[in-house]
XYZ file of N, CA and C in Angstrom:
768
model
N -60.967 -185.616 291.058
C -61.876 -184.763 290.280
C -62.567 -183.781 291.229
N -62.538 -182.482 290.936
C -63.179 -181.501 291.819
C -64.683 -181.714 291.908
N -65.220 -181.484 293.061
C -66.653 -181.590 293.288
C -67.170 -180.219 293.690
N -68.166 -179.720 292.971
C -68.749 -178.416 293.269
C -70.140 -178.621 293.838
N -70.427 -177.964 294.952
C -71.734 -178.128 295.573
C -72.351 -176.804 295.937
N -73.658 -176.819 296.129
C -74.384 -175.663 296.660
C -75.239 -176.162 297.809
N -75.589 -175.318 298.752
C -76.419 -175.761 299.869
C -77.701 -176.418 299.382
N -78.087 -177.524 300.022
C -79.248 -178.299 299.585
C -80.526 -177.467 299.601
N -80.663 -176.606 300.597
C -81.854 -175.756 300.674
C -81.410 -174.301 300.633
N -80.765 -173.919 299.519
C -80.208 -172.573 299.404
C -81.315 -171.534 299.448
N -81.139 -170.560 300.310
C -82.122 -169.491 300.469
C -81.409 -168.160 300.446
N -81.815 -167.276 299.551
C -81.238 -165.943 299.506
C -81.910 -165.096 300.577
N -81.137 -164.682 301.557
C -81.656 -163.873 302.653
C -81.040 -162.488 302.550
N -81.866 -161.485 302.342
C -81.373 -160.125 302.224
C -80.638 -159.733 303.492
N -79.465 -159.114 303.307
C -78.664 -158.551 304.395
C -77.918 -159.590 305.232
N -77.863 -160.843 304.781
C -77.018 -161.855 305.412
C -76.027 -162.351 304.360
N -74.749 -162.426 304.735
C -73.697 -162.868 303.813
C -73.608 -164.383 303.884
N -74.168 -165.056 302.886
C -74.286 -166.506 302.902
C -73.250 -167.181 302.016
N -72.983 -168.433 302.320
C -72.164 -169.267 301.445
C -72.991 -169.610 300.205
N -72.421 -169.359 299.018
C -73.109 -169.710 297.775
C -72.866 -171.164 297.397
N -71.712 -171.689 297.801
C -71.381 -173.066 297.462
C -70.011 -173.431 297.978
N -69.539 -174.596 297.580
C -68.214 -175.037 298.000
C -67.603 -175.932 296.926
N -66.306 -176.117 297.002
C -65.594 -176.958 296.044
C -64.553 -177.768 296.794
N -64.495 -179.073 296.521
C -63.507 -179.930 297.158
C -62.846 -180.806 296.109
N -61.617 -181.228 296.388
C -60.904 -182.080 295.436
C -61.283 -183.550 295.588
N -62.254 -183.822 296.433
C -62.693 -185.192 296.629
C -62.043 -185.856 297.819
N -60.971 -185.266 298.314
C -60.299 -185.790 299.491
C -60.625 -184.953 300.702
N -59.749 -184.989 301.666
C -59.968 -184.232 302.891
C -58.960 -183.101 303.055
N -58.187 -182.827 302.015
C -57.104 -181.847 302.155
C -57.513 -180.436 301.768
N -58.387 -180.283 300.759
C -58.722 -178.952 300.259
C -60.229 -178.782 300.112
N -60.747 -177.761 300.746
C -62.147 -177.370 300.574
C -62.200 -175.854 300.450
N -62.795 -175.375 299.368
C -62.929 -173.941 299.132
C -64.390 -173.544 299.287
N -64.626 -172.428 299.957
C -65.977 -171.906 300.120
C -66.206 -170.770 299.131
N -67.387 -170.724 298.554
C -67.727 -169.719 297.550
C -68.707 -168.710 298.146
N -68.293 -167.421 298.136
C -69.135 -166.335 298.624
C -69.353 -165.323 297.502
N -70.406 -164.545 297.615
C -70.638 -163.447 296.683
C -69.573 -162.370 296.884
N -69.101 -161.808 295.771
C -68.102 -160.739 295.838
C -68.759 -159.446 296.306
N -68.130 -158.798 297.275
C -68.640 -157.539 297.824
C -67.710 -156.393 297.399
N -68.010 -155.714 296.284
C -67.073 -154.737 295.712
C -66.803 -153.513 296.570
N -67.701 -153.170 297.485
C -67.488 -151.985 298.321
C -66.867 -152.303 299.671
N -66.395 -153.535 299.815
C -65.638 -153.896 301.009
C -66.464 -153.856 302.281
N -65.793 -153.552 303.374
C -66.472 -153.537 304.671
C -66.858 -152.115 305.072
N -67.804 -152.034 305.974
C -68.202 -150.729 306.509
C -67.039 -150.085 307.252
N -66.221 -150.888 307.894
C -65.059 -150.350 308.602
C -64.106 -149.644 307.638
N -63.889 -150.243 306.456
C -63.015 -149.613 305.455
C -63.557 -148.246 305.046
N -64.867 -148.165 304.834
C -65.451 -146.903 304.381
C -65.465 -145.846 305.479
N -65.747 -146.259 306.701
C -65.829 -145.294 307.801
C -64.464 -144.840 308.295
N -63.530 -145.781 308.395
C -62.278 -145.489 309.091
C -61.013 -145.799 308.295
N -61.154 -146.410 307.129
C -59.973 -146.852 306.405
C -59.746 -146.109 305.112
N -59.432 -146.876 304.077
C -59.057 -146.295 302.788
C -60.225 -146.228 301.814
N -61.427 -146.575 302.271
C -62.582 -146.568 301.382
C -62.989 -145.163 300.973
N -63.882 -145.091 300.002
C -64.366 -143.813 299.479
C -65.490 -143.285 300.366
N -65.171 -142.356 301.267
C -66.179 -141.837 302.196
C -67.267 -141.035 301.481
N -67.029 -140.641 300.212
C -68.061 -139.925 299.463
C -69.288 -140.806 299.232
N -69.093 -142.131 299.330
C -70.214 -143.047 299.176
C -71.135 -143.019 300.389
N -70.669 -142.398 301.477
C -71.402 -142.448 302.738
C -72.098 -141.129 303.066
N -72.998 -140.707 302.184
C -73.872 -139.597 302.522
C -74.907 -140.063 303.533
N -75.779 -139.165 303.968
C -76.745 -139.541 304.988
C -77.664 -140.661 304.528
N -78.186 -140.588 303.295
C -79.098 -141.626 302.821
C -78.422 -142.992 302.820
N -77.161 -143.040 302.390
C -76.432 -144.312 302.374
C -76.226 -144.836 303.788
N -75.879 -143.961 304.715
C -75.663 -144.391 306.108
C -76.955 -144.940 306.707
N -78.051 -144.255 306.446
C -79.327 -144.728 306.975
C -79.700 -146.072 306.359
N -79.520 -146.209 305.048
C -79.852 -147.466 304.374
C -79.006 -148.617 304.914
N -77.719 -148.350 305.166
C -76.848 -149.381 305.733
C -77.338 -149.775 307.122
N -77.699 -148.782 307.930
C -78.211 -149.076 309.266
C -79.449 -149.952 309.219
N -80.380 -149.623 308.323
C -81.592 -150.429 308.173
C -81.231 -151.839 307.709
N -80.308 -151.943 306.757
C -79.918 -153.253 306.245
C -79.312 -154.144 307.318
N -78.416 -153.579 308.122
C -77.808 -154.355 309.208
C -78.884 -154.779 310.202
N -79.783 -153.860 310.533
C -80.870 -154.186 311.464
C -81.735 -155.323 310.922
N -82.010 -155.304 309.615
C -82.811 -156.371 309.017
C -82.075 -157.705 309.079
N -80.767 -157.672 308.847
C -79.987 -158.902 308.922
C -79.999 -159.500 310.317
N -79.767 -158.667 311.331
C -79.751 -159.163 312.713
C -81.156 -159.573 313.144
N -82.174 -158.847 312.684
C -83.555 -159.220 312.986
C -83.866 -160.605 312.430
N -83.364 -160.908 311.248
C -83.560 -162.242 310.674
C -82.966 -163.313 311.585
N -81.757 -163.076 312.092
C -81.116 -164.048 312.982
C -81.934 -164.257 314.252
N -82.471 -163.166 314.797
C -83.171 -163.237 316.082
C -84.601 -163.759 315.961
N -85.294 -163.392 314.879
C -86.736 -163.631 314.823
C -87.174 -164.640 313.765
N -86.340 -164.918 312.777
C -86.753 -165.805 311.690
C -85.960 -167.100 311.621
N -84.846 -167.187 312.318
C -84.091 -168.441 312.383
C -84.692 -169.326 313.469
N -84.650 -170.635 313.254
C -85.103 -171.591 314.259
C -84.017 -172.634 314.484
N -83.378 -172.625 315.664
C -83.583 -171.705 316.781
C -82.998 -170.330 316.468
N -83.368 -169.310 317.253
C -82.780 -167.980 317.058
C -81.267 -168.025 317.227
N -80.591 -167.090 316.573
C -79.124 -167.055 316.597
C -78.651 -165.686 317.070
N -77.680 -165.677 317.970
C -76.999 -164.436 318.367
C -75.685 -164.354 317.605
N -75.421 -163.224 316.965
C -74.191 -163.065 316.189
C -72.972 -162.976 317.098
N -73.028 -162.154 318.133
C -72.020 -162.010 319.193
C -70.753 -161.254 318.786
N -70.640 -160.832 317.533
C -69.456 -160.048 317.154
C -69.811 -159.043 316.068
N -70.911 -158.349 316.272
C -71.357 -157.366 315.288
C -70.495 -156.109 315.385
N -69.871 -155.740 314.274
C -69.002 -154.563 314.204
C -68.813 -154.211 312.734
N -68.329 -153.001 312.411
C -68.234 -152.577 311.011
C -67.385 -153.478 310.120
N -66.340 -154.101 310.661
C -65.510 -154.972 309.819
C -66.235 -156.262 309.453
N -67.322 -156.587 310.145
C -68.130 -157.760 309.831
C -69.408 -157.393 309.082
N -69.438 -156.183 308.544
C -70.562 -155.736 307.719
C -70.013 -155.416 306.334
N -70.428 -156.182 305.339
C -69.928 -156.017 303.973
C -70.970 -155.321 303.112
N -70.487 -154.650 302.057
C -71.364 -153.824 301.219
C -71.265 -154.252 299.765
N -72.420 -154.529 299.153
C -72.421 -154.968 297.761
C -72.338 -153.774 296.812
N -72.518 -154.016 295.534
C -72.361 -152.954 294.534
C -73.423 -151.872 294.666
N -74.524 -152.174 295.340
C -75.597 -151.194 295.542
C -75.554 -150.585 296.937
N -74.457 -150.822 297.660
C -74.284 -150.328 299.031
C -75.309 -150.934 299.986
N -75.790 -152.129 299.649
C -76.651 -152.865 300.576
C -75.760 -153.631 301.548
N -76.115 -153.598 302.815
C -75.287 -154.216 303.851
C -75.589 -155.704 303.982
N -74.535 -156.477 304.239
C -74.670 -157.901 304.548
C -73.921 -158.186 305.845
N -74.596 -158.786 306.786
C -73.962 -159.181 308.047
C -73.158 -160.447 307.793
N -71.873 -160.415 308.166
C -70.963 -161.518 307.857
C -70.254 -162.014 309.114
N -69.448 -163.067 308.939
C -68.577 -163.648 309.963
C -69.362 -164.180 311.158
N -69.774 -165.434 311.022
C -70.548 -166.086 312.080
C -69.692 -167.060 312.888
N -68.403 -166.756 312.974
C -67.470 -167.655 313.652
C -67.764 -167.875 315.121
N -68.337 -166.864 315.797
C -68.655 -167.027 317.222
C -70.164 -166.951 317.468
N -70.955 -167.069 316.398
C -72.412 -167.028 316.552
C -72.877 -168.202 317.408
N -74.012 -168.010 318.061
C -74.502 -169.016 319.008
C -76.009 -169.159 318.897
N -76.476 -170.436 318.754
C -77.909 -170.689 318.805
C -78.410 -170.415 320.216
N -79.595 -169.823 320.317
C -80.092 -169.361 321.617
C -81.063 -170.324 322.285
N -81.285 -171.471 321.699
C -82.224 -172.430 322.267
C -81.618 -173.076 323.517
N -82.032 -172.610 324.692
C -81.523 -173.160 325.942
C -80.046 -172.937 326.138
N -79.520 -171.836 325.592
C -78.077 -171.581 325.668
C -77.643 -171.354 327.111
N -76.599 -172.065 327.520
C -76.033 -171.896 328.855
C -75.032 -170.750 328.832
N -74.700 -170.186 329.987
C -73.673 -169.138 330.026
C -72.371 -169.613 329.396
N -71.674 -168.712 328.711
C -70.414 -169.058 328.069
C -69.296 -169.109 329.105
N -68.219 -169.790 328.744
C -67.079 -169.888 329.662
C -66.110 -168.726 329.493
N -66.256 -167.969 328.394
C -65.380 -166.820 328.150
C -66.128 -165.797 327.307
N -65.693 -164.547 327.393
C -66.326 -163.470 326.629
C -65.962 -163.592 325.158
N -66.967 -163.515 324.286
C -66.740 -163.476 322.846
C -67.208 -162.122 322.340
N -66.522 -161.605 321.333
C -66.888 -160.304 320.798
C -65.679 -159.400 320.729
N -65.908 -158.152 320.359
C -64.819 -157.192 320.171
C -64.980 -156.018 321.122
N -63.868 -155.567 321.659
C -63.863 -154.467 322.623
C -64.549 -153.231 322.028
N -65.414 -152.625 322.807
C -66.146 -151.451 322.353
C -67.545 -151.765 321.885
N -67.801 -153.038 321.567
C -69.109 -153.447 321.054
C -69.838 -154.401 321.996
N -69.180 -154.811 323.065
C -69.744 -155.805 323.978
C -70.676 -155.129 324.980
N -71.867 -155.681 325.139
C -72.830 -155.136 326.096
C -72.266 -155.202 327.511
N -72.508 -154.174 328.328
C -71.914 -154.120 329.673
C -72.202 -155.354 330.516
N -73.438 -155.853 330.468
C -73.803 -156.981 331.333
C -73.151 -158.294 330.907
N -72.796 -158.396 329.615
C -72.256 -159.654 329.099
C -70.904 -159.988 329.711
N -70.134 -158.969 330.048
C -68.784 -159.213 330.570
C -68.800 -159.888 331.935
N -69.916 -159.766 332.675
C -69.941 -160.433 333.982
C -70.979 -161.554 334.086
N -71.998 -161.562 333.217
C -72.962 -162.671 333.258
C -72.565 -163.803 332.308
N -71.855 -163.447 331.215
C -71.498 -164.399 330.159
C -72.737 -165.083 329.577
N -73.884 -164.462 329.748
C -75.136 -165.007 329.244
C -75.401 -164.482 327.837
N -75.615 -165.395 326.910
C -75.854 -165.030 325.515
C -77.340 -164.786 325.296
N -77.693 -163.615 324.760
C -79.076 -163.376 324.358
C -79.123 -162.307 323.268
N -80.332 -162.066 322.769
C -80.494 -161.124 321.662
C -80.108 -159.703 322.050
N -80.324 -159.330 323.308
C -80.096 -157.954 323.720
C -78.615 -157.569 323.674
N -77.731 -158.556 323.720
C -76.300 -158.262 323.548
C -76.024 -157.784 322.125
N -76.654 -158.447 321.148
C -76.528 -158.017 319.753
C -77.146 -156.638 319.545
N -78.255 -156.366 320.226
C -78.913 -155.062 320.089
C -77.964 -153.954 320.531
N -77.256 -154.187 321.632
C -76.282 -153.193 322.106
C -75.183 -152.990 321.055
N -74.638 -154.084 320.540
C -73.577 -153.977 319.525
C -74.068 -153.214 318.308
N -75.307 -153.497 317.890
C -75.869 -152.763 316.760
C -75.959 -151.279 317.073
N -76.354 -150.934 318.294
C -76.438 -149.526 318.676
C -75.105 -148.816 318.548
N -74.016 -149.502 318.908
C -72.679 -148.910 318.763
C -72.355 -148.707 317.285
N -72.678 -149.705 316.450
C -72.453 -149.570 315.005
C -73.246 -148.388 314.455
N -74.483 -148.230 314.906
C -75.314 -147.116 314.443
C -74.714 -145.780 314.870
N -74.148 -145.719 316.072
C -73.467 -144.496 316.510
C -72.252 -144.213 315.632
N -71.537 -145.250 315.221
C -70.401 -145.049 314.308
C -70.872 -144.487 312.975
N -71.994 -144.989 312.467
C -72.536 -144.462 311.217
C -72.919 -142.994 311.358
N -73.484 -142.630 312.491
C -73.931 -141.256 312.720
C -72.773 -140.299 312.959
N -71.740 -140.755 313.633
C -70.654 -139.862 314.052
C -69.410 -139.952 313.185
N -69.206 -141.098 312.522
C -67.958 -141.315 311.798
C -66.792 -141.619 312.722
N -67.064 -141.836 314.006
C -66.019 -142.075 315.005
C -65.949 -143.556 315.377
N -64.807 -143.929 315.956
C -64.636 -145.284 316.473
C -65.245 -145.385 317.870
N -65.497 -146.609 318.344
C -66.106 -146.759 319.672
C -65.218 -146.316 320.820
N -63.907 -146.262 320.601
C -62.990 -145.786 321.642
C -62.024 -144.780 321.028
N -62.014 -143.561 321.555
C -61.104 -142.506 321.115
C -60.659 -141.701 322.333
N -59.433 -141.143 322.317
C -58.934 -140.373 323.465
C -59.856 -139.226 323.872
N -60.537 -138.620 322.895
C -61.397 -137.471 323.190
C -62.524 -137.814 324.164
N -62.930 -139.078 324.203
C -64.039 -139.459 325.072
C -63.668 -139.386 326.552
N -62.391 -139.454 326.854
C -61.954 -139.463 328.247
C -61.626 -140.870 328.712
N -60.829 -140.958 329.750
C -60.394 -142.258 330.260
C -61.592 -143.085 330.733
N -61.640 -144.318 330.246
C -62.715 -145.225 330.641
C -64.049 -144.957 329.986
N -64.115 -143.989 329.067
C -65.375 -143.653 328.403
C -65.398 -144.203 326.981
N -66.589 -144.514 326.516
C -66.793 -145.037 325.172
C -67.573 -144.034 324.338
N -67.802 -144.376 323.091
C -68.613 -143.520 322.226
C -70.019 -143.343 322.801
N -70.523 -144.376 323.468
C -71.853 -144.282 324.084
C -71.859 -143.208 325.173
N -70.847 -143.227 326.034
C -70.751 -142.220 327.105
C -70.613 -140.813 326.528
N -69.768 -140.679 325.497
C -69.516 -139.372 324.878
C -70.794 -138.794 324.272
N -71.528 -139.630 323.539
C -72.772 -139.169 322.914
C -73.793 -138.785 323.978
N -73.911 -139.580 325.017
C -74.890 -139.268 326.068
C -74.554 -137.946 326.762
N -73.274 -137.675 326.960
C -72.890 -136.388 327.565
C -73.263 -135.228 326.651
N -73.026 -135.384 325.352
C -73.367 -134.332 324.394
C -74.879 -134.094 324.352
N -75.645 -135.169 324.365
C -77.104 -135.046 324.331
C -77.609 -134.379 325.600
N -77.021 -134.739 326.738
C -77.431 -134.141 328.013
C -77.172 -132.641 328.035
N -76.164 -132.186 327.257
C -75.866 -130.758 327.175
C -76.968 -129.973 326.502
N -77.777 -130.670 325.667
C -78.945 -130.056 325.042
C -78.609 -129.175 323.858
N -79.645 -128.849 323.094
C -79.513 -127.911 321.981
C -78.990 -128.537 320.708
N -79.130 -127.764 319.619
C -78.678 -128.227 318.311
C -77.166 -128.358 318.260
N -76.469 -127.557 319.067
C -75.012 -127.630 319.063
C -74.502 -128.999 319.435
N -75.171 -129.643 320.401
C -74.770 -130.989 320.787
C -74.959 -131.977 319.659
N -76.099 -131.896 318.976
C -76.350 -132.782 317.843
C -75.358 -132.521 316.721
N -75.039 -131.257 316.482
C -74.079 -130.916 315.433
C -72.710 -131.505 315.748
N -72.285 -131.433 316.996
C -70.998 -132.010 317.382
C -70.998 -133.525 317.218
N -72.096 -134.154 317.611
C -72.182 -135.611 317.532
C -72.131 -136.078 316.086
N -72.904 -135.435 315.218
C -73.060 -135.909 313.835
C -72.374 -134.985 312.838
N -71.230 -134.446 313.227
C -70.491 -133.508 312.374
C -70.162 -134.108 311.015
N -69.992 -135.427 310.947
C -69.614 -136.082 309.692
C -70.673 -135.928 308.614
N -71.941 -135.733 309.004
C -73.019 -135.657 308.013
C -73.971 -134.483 308.249
N -73.685 -133.627 309.233
C -74.633 -132.575 309.639
C -74.662 -131.389 308.676
N -73.509 -130.990 308.163
C -73.405 -129.771 307.353
C -74.268 -129.854 306.094
N -74.878 -128.720 305.739
C -75.649 -128.564 304.499
C -76.886 -129.462 304.420
N -77.352 -129.970 305.551
C -78.564 -130.791 305.538
C -79.776 -129.919 305.846
N -80.902 -130.286 305.269
C -82.145 -129.563 305.540
C -82.637 -129.889 306.947
N -83.567 -129.085 307.432
C -84.144 -129.349 308.744
C -84.830 -130.702 308.797
N -85.451 -131.091 307.683
C -86.144 -132.373 307.616
C -85.165 -133.533 307.766
N -84.033 -133.430 307.080
C -83.018 -134.484 307.166
C -82.411 -134.523 308.562
N -82.173 -133.365 309.148
C -81.618 -133.338 310.506
C -82.585 -133.956 311.511
N -83.881 -133.816 311.266
C -84.863 -134.486 312.119
C -84.720 -136.005 311.995
N -84.507 -136.486 310.766
C -84.286 -137.917 310.559
C -83.054 -138.392 311.321
N -82.006 -137.599 311.258
C -80.770 -137.951 311.946
C -80.979 -137.998 313.454
N -81.737 -137.034 313.981
C -82.009 -137.001 315.419
C -82.833 -138.211 315.850
N -83.807 -138.609 315.028
C -84.610 -139.788 315.341
C -83.759 -141.051 315.303
N -82.855 -141.127 314.342
C -81.964 -142.286 314.248
C -81.028 -142.341 315.449
N -80.555 -141.183 315.881
C -79.722 -141.128 317.082
C -80.498 -141.632 318.297
N -81.764 -141.286 318.370
C -82.591 -141.751 319.494
C -82.668 -143.279 319.504
N -82.790 -143.884 318.322
C -82.811 -145.349 318.229
C -81.492 -145.930 318.731
N -80.375 -145.316 318.323
C -79.062 -145.795 318.761
C -78.931 -145.735 320.278
N -79.455 -144.681 320.885
C -79.369 -144.543 322.339
C -80.255 -145.565 323.044
N -81.411 -145.882 322.473
C -82.248 -146.938 323.035
C -81.529 -148.281 322.984
N -80.891 -148.553 321.859
C -80.188 -149.827 321.694
C -79.028 -149.974 322.675
N -78.416 -148.862 323.055
C -77.251 -148.917 323.940
C -77.613 -148.596 325.391
N -78.882 -148.749 325.750
C -79.278 -148.583 327.149
C -78.487 -149.555 328.021
N -78.105 -149.114 329.220
C -77.356 -149.999 330.118
C -78.187 -151.204 330.532
N -79.469 -151.008 330.697
C -80.340 -152.113 331.087
C -80.802 -152.881 329.851
N -80.545 -154.184 329.773
C -80.992 -154.960 328.609
C -82.503 -154.881 328.405
N -83.247 -154.795 329.513
C -84.707 -154.760 329.409
C -85.210 -153.506 328.697
N -84.416 -152.447 328.702
C -84.830 -151.197 328.061
C -84.472 -151.146 326.573
N -83.720 -152.123 326.103
C -83.363 -152.153 324.680
C -84.499 -152.766 323.874
N -84.801 -152.207 322.712
C -85.867 -152.762 321.872
C -85.419 -154.057 321.205
N -86.377 -154.795 320.671
C -86.036 -155.952 319.840
C -85.520 -155.450 318.500
N -84.806 -156.289 317.772
C -84.295 -155.865 316.463
C -85.432 -155.675 315.467
N -86.510 -156.391 315.640
C -87.670 -156.177 314.763
C -88.231 -154.770 314.973
N -88.291 -154.338 316.235
C -88.752 -152.975 316.521
C -87.751 -151.936 316.026
N -86.465 -152.263 316.110
C -85.431 -151.347 315.615
C -85.619 -151.096 314.121
N -85.860 -152.163 313.359
C -86.094 -152.008 311.917
C -87.263 -151.062 311.676
N -88.360 -151.263 312.393
C -89.549 -150.417 312.219
C -89.249 -148.959 312.552
N -88.527 -148.733 313.652
C -88.231 -147.355 314.064
C -87.319 -146.655 313.065
N -86.327 -147.368 312.541
C -85.418 -146.759 311.570
C -86.145 -146.441 310.268
N -87.012 -147.335 309.837
C -87.783 -147.071 308.619
C -88.744 -145.909 308.828
N -89.339 -145.829 309.999
C -90.279 -144.752 310.307
C -89.583 -143.395 310.313
N -88.311 -143.366 310.679
C -87.572 -142.103 310.760
C -87.517 -141.384 309.416
N -87.605 -142.146 308.300
C -87.519 -141.521 306.971
C -88.821 -141.598 306.194
N -89.842 -142.128 306.803
C -91.060 -142.432 306.055
C -91.760 -141.204 305.498
N -91.691 -140.098 306.214
C -92.478 -138.922 305.831
C -91.701 -137.893 305.019
N -90.452 -138.206 304.648
C -89.684 -137.197 303.915
C -90.246 -137.004 302.508
N -90.399 -135.747 302.113
C -90.880 -135.434 300.769
C -89.724 -135.538 299.790
N -89.971 -136.048 298.566
C -88.921 -136.061 297.557
C -88.377 -134.660 297.319
N -87.078 -134.559 297.094
C -86.436 -133.246 296.948
C -87.056 -132.426 295.820
N -87.358 -133.082 294.694
C -87.913 -132.357 293.545
C -89.282 -131.778 293.883
N -90.101 -132.573 294.595
C -91.439 -132.103 294.954
C -91.358 -130.949 295.937
N -90.443 -131.046 296.885
C -90.282 -129.981 297.877
C -89.835 -128.690 297.205
N -88.925 -128.806 296.229
C -88.423 -127.625 295.530
C -89.533 -126.981 294.706
N -90.357 -127.821 294.055
C -91.461 -127.317 293.244
C -92.469 -126.570 294.114
N -92.750 -127.144 295.302
C -93.691 -126.509 296.227
C -93.165 -125.165 296.700
N -91.864 -125.096 296.986
C -91.257 -123.858 297.462
C -91.286 -122.795 296.370
N -91.037 -123.211 295.108
C -91.077 -122.282 293.978
C -92.484 -121.724 293.792
N -93.478 -122.607 293.952
C -94.876 -122.192 293.805
C -95.249 -121.145 294.856
N -94.716 -121.305 296.079
C -95.007 -120.361 297.158
C -94.463 -118.973 296.865
N -93.306 -118.905 296.212
C -92.648 -117.619 295.986
C -93.205 -116.891 294.775
N -93.996 -117.588 293.956
C -94.556 -116.955 292.752
C -95.860 -116.231 293.070
């Protein structure tokens, strides 16, 4: 007889992809896990695959970034003991019917309470923090770096490794070179996927979000912010925007 169960202390956590329940035939041969259906698939599908990129306007990209940051912040600051995801990337970020992000796939996640160095590198190429490859030390700042790369993908529409970046260079190196060049042209090149037809106010939001991504991908772990601070900075980037209708009404009033 099939047995259906739900977690004893089920808690709905925004932006984390949780098990809703499980089903077993009573033996040890078959166990099925029940998850919420995510109709918009993964962020990787939308950014780089067959997904509908029209769903990814600037507001949607920013909301996804905030959602992922909130999910990782929950792992780092609200779990006891804290948890490092260790494989944060667009294919592990799922999107529900409202385009809210859920952090998924905890197969290599690690509790951080007295965690010893790992015996091998876990994670995906392009998202691994530079120091992790030689220290093998698990901590929150490794996830912060991975999140920064994901945020750069949202801003640029590019993958973490592309021939255009140059041999041995990543999306982080490419963006930093463009920023060092200065001027609006550099920002336009970096965020070409969402830059066109945006107001100056929106472009300011994009520039502030890019600044957060660059902080997260600092080479020094000590210079990277906590994920709780990342959430605050991303929310602050859009806090002062005036509603479009109100801005249009104000502009019309000025011309009369």
